[in-house]
mmCIF file of C-alpha atoms in Angstrom:
data_model
loop_
_atom_site.group_PDB
_atom_site.id
_atom_site.type_symbol
_atom_site.label_atom_id
_atom_site.label_comp_id
_atom_site.label_asym_id
_atom_site.label_seq_id
_atom_site.Cartn_x
_atom_site.Cartn_y
_atom_site.Cartn_z
ATOM 1 C CA UNK U 196 48.644 15.399 20.448
ATOM 2 C CA UNK U 197 49.078 17.988 17.673
ATOM 3 C CA UNK U 198 46.604 20.777 17.009
ATOM 4 C CA UNK U 199 45.308 18.915 13.955
ATOM 5 C CA UNK U 200 45.090 15.702 15.936
ATOM 6 C CA UNK U 201 43.063 17.463 18.615
ATOM 7 C CA UNK U 202 40.831 19.033 15.965
ATOM 8 C CA UNK U 203 40.028 15.728 14.277
ATOM 9 C CA UNK U 204 39.514 14.058 17.652
ATOM 10 C CA UNK U 205 36.800 16.559 18.567
ATOM 11 C CA UNK U 206 35.219 16.179 15.132
ATOM 12 C CA UNK U 207 35.121 12.411 15.692
ATOM 13 C CA UNK U 208 33.586 12.842 19.159
ATOM 14 C CA UNK U 209 30.976 15.240 17.746
ATOM 15 C CA UNK U 210 29.983 12.728 15.052
ATOM 16 C CA UNK U 211 29.672 9.912 17.596
ATOM 17 C CA UNK U 212 27.589 12.046 19.973
ATOM 18 C CA UNK U 213 25.365 13.140 17.114
ATOM 19 C CA UNK U 214 24.803 9.527 16.040
ATOM 20 C CA UNK U 215 23.941 8.520 19.601
ATOM 21 C CA UNK U 216 21.608 11.358 20.497
ATOM 22 C CA UNK U 217 20.144 12.569 17.191
ATOM 23 C CA UNK U 218 17.312 10.487 15.809
ATOM 24 C CA UNK U 219 14.402 10.913 13.463
ATOM 25 C CA UNK U 220 12.166 8.570 11.487
ATOM 26 C CA UNK U 221 12.623 8.112 7.756
ATOM 27 C CA UNK U 222 11.083 11.220 6.224
ATOM 28 C CA UNK U 223 9.637 11.820 2.744
ATOM 29 C CA UNK U 224 9.719 15.268 1.135
ATOM 30 C CA UNK U 225 6.341 16.553 -0.062
ATOM 31 C CA UNK U 226 6.281 19.444 -2.508
ATOM 32 C CA UNK U 227 3.393 21.744 -1.657
ATOM 33 C CA UNK U 228 0.674 23.094 -3.906
ATOM 34 C CA UNK U 229 -3.065 23.669 -4.198
ATOM 35 C CA UNK U 230 -5.434 20.725 -3.963
ATOM 36 C CA UNK U 231 -9.096 19.955 -3.373
ATOM 37 C CA UNK U 232 -9.793 18.670 0.130
ATOM 38 C CA UNK U 233 -12.862 16.449 0.520
ATOM 39 C CA UNK U 234 -15.227 14.504 -1.724
ATOM 40 C CA UNK U 235 -16.471 16.527 -4.657
ATOM 41 C CA UNK U 236 -20.251 16.227 -5.007
ATOM 42 C CA UNK U 237 -20.822 14.572 -1.619
ATOM 43 C CA UNK U 238 -19.364 17.108 0.788
ATOM 44 C CA UNK U 239 -18.437 20.723 0.398
ATOM 45 C CA UNK U 240 -14.913 20.557 -0.958
ATOM 46 C CA UNK U 241 -12.327 23.290 -0.668
ATOM 47 C CA UNK U 242 -9.174 24.300 -2.468
ATOM 48 C CA UNK U 243 -6.400 24.386 0.123
ATOM 49 C CA UNK U 244 -2.861 25.702 -0.308
ATOM 50 C CA UNK U 245 -0.149 23.442 1.146
ATOM 51 C CA UNK U 246 3.430 24.505 1.876
ATOM 52 C CA UNK U 247 6.405 22.172 1.419
ATOM 53 C CA UNK U 248 6.986 19.721 4.285
ATOM 54 C CA UNK U 249 8.297 16.269 5.129
ATOM 55 C CA UNK U 250 6.210 13.428 6.522
ATOM 56 C CA UNK U 251 7.313 10.120 8.007
ATOM 57 C CA UNK U 252 7.286 7.257 5.528
ATOM 58 C CA UNK U 253 5.757 4.944 8.127
ATOM 59 C CA UNK U 254 3.473 5.196 11.112
ATOM 60 C CA UNK U 255 5.539 5.675 14.279
ATOM 61 C CA UNK U 256 6.375 2.180 15.477
ATOM 62 C CA UNK U 257 6.344 0.554 18.887
ATOM 63 C CA UNK U 258 10.141 0.427 18.813
ATOM 64 C CA UNK U 259 10.409 4.145 18.060
ATOM 65 C CA UNK U 260 7.958 5.012 20.811
ATOM 66 C CA UNK U 261 9.819 2.791 23.298
ATOM 67 C CA UNK U 262 12.972 4.836 22.629
ATOM 68 C CA UNK U 263 10.980 7.959 23.532
ATOM 69 C CA UNK U 264 9.693 6.428 26.784
ATOM 70 C CA UNK U 265 13.159 5.233 27.822
ATOM 71 C CA UNK U 266 14.676 8.677 27.335
ATOM 72 C CA UNK U 267 11.843 10.702 28.880
ATOM 73 C CA UNK U 268 10.531 8.406 31.598
ATOM 74 C CA UNK U 269 7.035 8.545 30.094
ATOM 75 C CA UNK U 270 4.978 5.369 30.349
ATOM 76 C CA UNK U 271 4.032 3.087 27.512
ATOM 77 C CA UNK U 272 0.306 3.101 26.742
ATOM 78 C CA UNK U 273 -1.813 0.025 27.575
ATOM 79 C CA UNK U 274 -0.676 -3.013 25.607
ATOM 80 C CA UNK U 275 -3.050 -4.266 22.886
ATOM 81 C CA UNK U 276 -4.245 -7.868 23.042
ATOM 82 C CA UNK U 277 -1.711 -8.950 20.381
ATOM 83 C CA UNK U 278 1.170 -7.546 22.433
ATOM 84 C CA UNK U 279 3.920 -5.084 21.638
ATOM 85 C CA UNK U 280 5.792 -5.818 18.418
ATOM 86 C CA UNK U 281 8.591 -3.378 17.625
ATOM 87 C CA UNK U 282 7.782 -3.051 13.921
ATOM 88 C CA UNK U 283 4.039 -2.507 14.413
ATOM 89 C CA UNK U 284 2.508 0.975 14.710
ATOM 90 C CA UNK U 285 2.320 2.283 18.259
ATOM 91 C CA UNK U 286 -1.351 2.336 19.316
ATOM 92 C CA UNK U 287 -3.427 3.255 22.351
ATOM 93 C CA UNK U 288 -1.722 6.658 22.379
ATOM 94 C CA UNK U 289 -3.760 9.745 23.175
ATOM 95 C CA UNK U 290 -3.513 12.924 21.137
ATOM 96 C CA UNK U 291 -1.411 14.592 23.838
ATOM 97 C CA UNK U 292 0.968 11.632 24.046
ATOM 98 C CA UNK U 293 1.501 11.912 20.299
ATOM 99 C CA UNK U 294 2.264 15.619 20.768
ATOM 100 C CA UNK U 295 4.763 14.770 23.519
ATOM 101 C CA UNK U 296 6.568 12.417 21.135
ATOM 102 C CA UNK U 297 6.758 15.218 18.557
ATOM 103 C CA UNK U 298 8.199 17.611 21.134
ATOM 104 C CA UNK U 299 10.846 15.051 22.144
ATOM 105 C CA UNK U 300 11.738 14.494 18.493
ATOM 106 C CA UNK U 301 12.085 18.249 17.953
ATOM 107 C CA UNK U 302 14.443 18.515 20.926
ATOM 108 C CA UNK U 303 16.659 15.759 19.481
ATOM 109 C CA UNK U 304 17.002 17.491 16.124
ATOM 110 C CA UNK U 305 17.474 20.952 14.653
ATOM 111 C CA UNK U 306 14.020 21.082 13.070
ATOM 112 C CA UNK U 307 10.438 21.169 14.310
ATOM 113 C CA UNK U 308 8.244 18.062 14.386
ATOM 114 C CA UNK U 309 4.470 17.942 14.866
ATOM 115 C CA UNK U 310 1.408 16.010 13.814
ATOM 116 C CA UNK U 311 0.218 16.616 10.252
ATOM 117 C CA UNK U 312 -2.688 18.928 9.661
ATOM 118 C CA UNK U 313 -5.690 17.235 8.097
ATOM 119 C CA UNK U 314 -4.932 18.937 4.784
ATOM 120 C CA UNK U 315 -1.275 17.845 4.868
ATOM 121 C CA UNK U 316 -2.336 14.315 5.710
ATOM 122 C CA UNK U 317 -4.837 14.018 2.851
ATOM 123 C CA UNK U 318 -2.524 15.720 0.361
ATOM 124 C CA UNK U 319 0.246 13.228 1.179
ATOM 125 C CA UNK U 320 -2.155 10.262 1.197
ATOM 126 C CA UNK U 321 -3.374 11.234 -2.271
ATOM 127 C CA UNK U 322 0.217 11.348 -3.538
ATOM 128 C CA UNK U 323 0.793 15.112 -3.620
ATOM 129 C CA UNK U 324 1.762 16.380 -7.061
ATOM 130 C CA UNK U 325 2.355 12.782 -8.172
ATOM 131 C CA UNK U 326 -1.244 11.805 -7.410
ATOM 132 C CA UNK U 327 -2.997 9.313 -9.688
ATOM 133 C CA UNK U 328 -6.321 9.996 -7.931
ATOM 134 C CA UNK U 329 -6.666 6.592 -6.323
ATOM 135 C CA UNK U 330 -9.510 5.963 -3.862
ATOM 136 C CA UNK U 331 -7.066 4.490 -1.360
ATOM 137 C CA UNK U 332 -3.527 5.682 -0.714
ATOM 138 C CA UNK U 333 -1.620 4.152 -3.613
ATOM 139 C CA UNK U 334 -4.272 1.975 -5.307
ATOM 140 C CA UNK U 335 -7.946 1.523 -6.072
ATOM 141 C CA UNK U 336 -7.759 -2.019 -4.693
ATOM 142 C CA UNK U 337 -7.514 -1.702 -0.879
ATOM 143 C CA UNK U 338 -5.903 -5.126 -0.469
ATOM 144 C CA UNK U 339 -2.761 -3.855 -2.198
ATOM 145 C CA UNK U 340 -2.146 -0.973 0.212
ATOM 146 C CA UNK U 341 -4.130 -1.499 3.418
ATOM 147 C CA UNK U 342 -4.716 -3.761 6.400
ATOM 148 C CA UNK U 343 -8.448 -3.746 7.150
ATOM 149 C CA UNK U 344 -11.079 -6.042 8.650
ATOM 150 C CA UNK U 345 -11.119 -8.623 5.846
ATOM 151 C CA UNK U 346 -7.358 -9.249 5.674
ATOM 152 C CA UNK U 347 -5.936 -8.179 9.056
ATOM 153 C CA UNK U 348 -7.276 -10.666 11.586
ATOM 154 C CA UNK U 349 -8.452 -7.597 13.555
ATOM 155 C CA UNK U 350 -4.945 -6.630 14.638
ATOM 156 C CA UNK U 351 -2.232 -4.302 13.421
ATOM 157 C CA UNK U 352 0.625 -5.498 11.238
ATOM 158 C CA UNK U 353 4.255 -4.528 10.720
ATOM 159 C CA UNK U 354 4.551 -1.193 8.950
ATOM 160 C CA UNK U 355 5.648 -1.064 5.326
ATOM 161 C CA UNK U 356 4.436 -4.518 4.284
ATOM 162 C CA UNK U 357 1.868 -3.246 1.802
ATOM 163 C CA UNK U 358 2.471 -1.240 -1.381
ATOM 164 C CA UNK U 359 3.594 2.381 -0.961
ATOM 165 C CA UNK U 360 1.705 5.281 -2.514
ATOM 166 C CA UNK U 361 3.006 7.629 -5.216
ATOM 167 C CA UNK U 362 5.253 9.482 -2.743
ATOM 168 C CA UNK U 363 6.690 6.381 -1.086
ATOM 169 C CA UNK U 364 4.429 6.528 1.985
ATOM 170 C CA UNK U 365 3.191 3.315 3.587
ATOM 171 C CA UNK U 366 0.002 2.461 5.487
ATOM 172 C CA UNK U 367 -1.716 5.784 4.895
ATOM 173 C CA UNK U 368 -4.709 3.534 4.283
ATOM 174 C CA UNK U 369 -5.508 0.994 6.993
ATOM 175 C CA UNK U 370 -3.480 -0.533 9.842
ATOM 176 C CA UNK U 371 -4.002 2.293 12.366
ATOM 177 C CA UNK U 372 -5.974 5.516 12.469
ATOM 178 C CA UNK U 373 -3.629 8.505 12.538
ATOM 179 C CA UNK U 374 -4.052 11.582 14.710
ATOM 180 C CA UNK U 375 -4.114 14.936 12.912
ATOM 181 C CA UNK U 376 -3.380 18.324 14.445
ATOM 182 C CA UNK U 377 -6.803 19.810 13.721
ATOM 183 C CA UNK U 378 -10.022 19.885 15.673
ATOM 184 C CA UNK U 379 -12.874 18.158 13.844
ATOM 185 C CA UNK U 380 -15.437 20.323 12.101
ATOM 186 C CA UNK U 381 -17.646 19.822 9.087
ATOM 187 C CA UNK U 382 -16.121 21.171 5.883
ATOM 188 C CA UNK U 383 -17.149 24.685 4.994
ATOM 189 C CA UNK U 384 -16.918 26.500 1.685
ATOM 190 C CA UNK U 385 -14.865 29.507 2.825
ATOM 191 C CA UNK U 386 -11.961 27.493 4.239
ATOM 192 C CA UNK U 387 -8.640 28.418 2.626
ATOM 193 C CA UNK U 388 -6.056 27.619 5.298
ATOM 194 C CA UNK U 389 -4.355 24.306 6.038
ATOM 195 C CA UNK U 390 -5.746 23.828 9.517
ATOM 196 C CA UNK U 391 -9.052 23.914 11.411
ATOM 197 C CA UNK U 392 -8.329 25.346 14.854
ATOM 198 C CA UNK U 393 -11.526 25.611 16.871
ATOM 199 C CA UNK U 394 -11.946 24.721 20.532
ATOM 200 C CA UNK U 395 -15.665 23.882 20.718
ATOM 201 C CA UNK U 396 -16.064 20.929 18.389
ATOM 202 C CA UNK U 397 -16.416 17.159 18.657
ATOM 203 C CA UNK U 398 -12.748 16.218 18.956
ATOM 204 C CA UNK U 399 -9.514 15.811 17.065
ATOM 205 C CA UNK U 400 -9.414 14.414 13.553
ATOM 206 C CA UNK U 401 -8.189 10.891 12.842
ATOM 207 C CA UNK U 402 -7.514 9.680 9.309
ATOM 208 C CA UNK U 403 -6.650 6.576 7.335
ATOM 209 C CA UNK U 404 -8.889 3.803 8.617
ATOM 210 C CA UNK U 405 -7.728 0.835 10.673
ATOM 211 C CA UNK U 406 -7.263 -2.916 10.772
ATOM 212 C CA UNK U 407 -10.589 -3.472 12.541
ATOM 213 C CA UNK U 408 -12.699 -1.449 10.078
ATOM 214 C CA UNK U 409 -14.223 -2.078 6.656
ATOM 215 C CA UNK U 410 -12.071 -1.054 3.712
ATOM 216 C CA UNK U 411 -14.320 1.958 3.037
ATOM 217 C CA UNK U 412 -12.876 3.604 6.154
ATOM 218 C CA UNK U 413 -9.413 3.450 4.545
ATOM 219 C CA UNK U 414 -10.281 5.796 1.674
ATOM 220 C CA UNK U 415 -8.121 8.921 1.507
ATOM 221 C CA UNK U 416 -11.165 11.152 2.096
ATOM 222 C CA UNK U 417 -12.575 9.365 5.165
ATOM 223 C CA UNK U 418 -12.449 11.390 8.381
ATOM 224 C CA UNK U 419 -13.571 10.756 11.955
ATOM 225 C CA UNK U 420 -13.355 12.595 15.273
ATOM 226 C CA UNK U 421 -11.800 11.321 18.504
ATOM 227 C CA UNK U 422 -11.637 13.007 21.884
ATOM 228 C CA UNK U 423 -8.036 13.942 22.577
ATOM 229 C CA UNK U 424 -7.876 11.655 25.629
ATOM 230 C CA UNK U 425 -9.240 8.676 23.675
ATOM 231 C CA UNK U 426 -7.247 5.447 23.796
ATOM 232 C CA UNK U 427 -7.875 2.917 21.061
ATOM 233 C CA UNK U 428 -5.965 -0.215 20.099
ATOM 234 C CA UNK U 429 -6.179 1.103 16.543
ATOM 235 C CA UNK U 430 -5.178 4.764 17.014
ATOM 236 C CA UNK U 431 -1.613 5.681 16.075
ATOM 237 C CA UNK U 432 0.159 8.558 14.339
ATOM 238 C CA UNK U 433 2.923 9.705 12.023
ATOM 239 C CA UNK U 434 4.867 12.966 12.128
ATOM 240 C CA UNK U 435 5.596 15.987 9.959
ATOM 241 C CA UNK U 436 8.939 17.795 9.903
ATOM 242 C CA UNK U 437 8.843 21.515 9.148
ATOM 243 C CA UNK U 438 12.145 22.787 7.773
ATOM 244 C CA UNK U 439 11.148 25.935 5.860
#
């Protein structure tokens, strides 16, 4: 084989190996900026500065999580009563299991993956700089964008079946609660950073509402706390990619 033949052979092998071993979810670029976190007039709201980042268009699915477990030897979480469906959001994952998935994803790529901070999550759910100030992520009518108690049959549904928000993100309202990186704490007026990082608070933040809850829980401002070892048939997650 000639030198050029050898060169192109190794290029071909590199491309094949990269296709086999590299993997990441579909990501959406979010241009950063300043925005008001929280409900003005009902809670203390804060102006928070957000850097540029990318966030997964969909909640991490069962199929994506199964790939992680096959490659790492980690176990699948307990199966929900409706069974595992590859295009549904993975649920029953603890906070630390979601972190482990992010670490695995980082090792498969050249960039760093993690859970979104609460501020990143809400900024993306609102539509970032394209926001139209909807109550839910992508609409004022929850039925257009969310699976919740009235329309879900009290189970999750395949991701991406409802309308996307202004950024092209799906299921930020409803379907499954989504773990955030932060510890839960009540909003406070002097907050200026993206992340709450305290170790003596109620638990980790979950956002977005879920298929077993009333639609009001799917509003972009709704926030709850979950202990990091909590397993719920309606707790899932999506990921952020940091490239800058």
